[in-house]
Short mmCIF file of C-alpha atoms in Angstrom, two decimals:
data_model
loop_
_atom_site.label_atom_id
_atom_site.label_comp_id
_atom_site.label_asym_id
_atom_site.label_seq_id
_atom_site.Cartn_x
_atom_site.Cartn_y
_atom_site.Cartn_z
CA MET Q 43 -26.95 -13.75 -6.24
CA PRO Q 44 -24.56 -16.42 -7.79
CA VAL Q 45 -22.90 -18.79 -5.47
CA VAL Q 46 -19.21 -17.75 -6.81
CA VAL Q 47 -20.29 -14.00 -6.37
CA LYS Q 48 -21.19 -14.83 -2.49
CA LYS Q 49 -17.99 -16.67 -1.98
CA ILE Q 50 -15.93 -14.36 -3.38
CA LEU Q 51 -17.70 -11.77 -1.38
CA ALA Q 52 -17.54 -13.61 1.64
CA TRP Q 53 -13.22 -14.66 1.10
CA GLY Q 54 -13.17 -10.55 0.73
CA PHE Q 55 -14.61 -9.84 3.65
CA LEU Q 56 -12.88 -11.86 6.09
CA ALA Q 57 -9.75 -10.70 4.28
CA PHE Q 58 -10.57 -7.55 5.19
CA LEU Q 59 -11.51 -8.18 8.75
CA ILE Q 60 -8.07 -9.85 9.06
CA TYR Q 61 -6.05 -6.86 7.59
CA PHE Q 62 -8.49 -4.39 9.86
CA MET Q 63 -7.47 -6.19 12.97
CA ALA Q 64 -3.77 -6.64 11.90
CA PHE Q 65 -3.45 -3.08 10.98
CA ARG Q 66 -5.77 -1.16 12.80
CA PRO Q 67 -6.32 -3.41 16.17
CA ASP Q 68 -7.83 -0.61 18.27
CA GLY Q 69 -10.42 0.39 15.91
CA ALA Q 70 -11.49 -3.20 15.44
CA ALA Q 71 -11.99 -3.62 18.86
CA GLN Q 72 -13.65 -0.10 19.46
CA LEU Q 73 -16.02 -1.72 16.29
CA PHE Q 74 -16.42 -5.03 18.15
CA LYS Q 75 -17.66 -3.25 21.25
CA GLY Q 76 -19.67 -1.51 19.11
CA ILE Q 77 -21.38 -4.26 17.66
CA GLY Q 78 -21.67 -6.17 21.26
CA VAL Q 79 -23.39 -2.73 23.10
CA ALA Q 80 -25.76 -3.01 19.67
CA LEU Q 81 -26.59 -6.37 20.16
CA MET Q 82 -27.23 -6.02 23.99
CA ALA Q 83 -29.25 -3.32 23.47
CA ILE Q 84 -31.42 -5.26 20.99
CA ALA Q 85 -31.51 -8.32 23.22
CA GLN Q 86 -32.61 -5.65 26.20
CA GLY Q 87 -35.31 -4.07 24.00
CA LEU Q 88 -36.92 -7.54 23.22
CA GLY Q 89 -37.03 -9.00 26.99
CA ASP Q 90 -38.77 -5.41 28.09
CA PHE Q 91 -41.23 -6.05 25.09
CA LEU Q 92 -41.94 -9.70 26.11
CA THR Q 93 -42.10 -8.85 29.78
CA GLY Q 94 -44.69 -6.43 28.82
CA LEU Q 95 -46.78 -8.78 26.65
CA MET Q 96 -46.77 -11.08 29.85
CA SER Q 97 -47.91 -8.45 32.53
#
């Protein structure tokens, strides 16, 4: 993908993120909480996997 397209998409995403947080703060908070929960579940699963390999 050309660099210009990547920059446009990145700036568009950033603008959408700011808009979302400004006009839908409750929805944005729930979204970020969900992302955090998903990342913690992935980390826990990876930890369990590695523990299983070591035992």
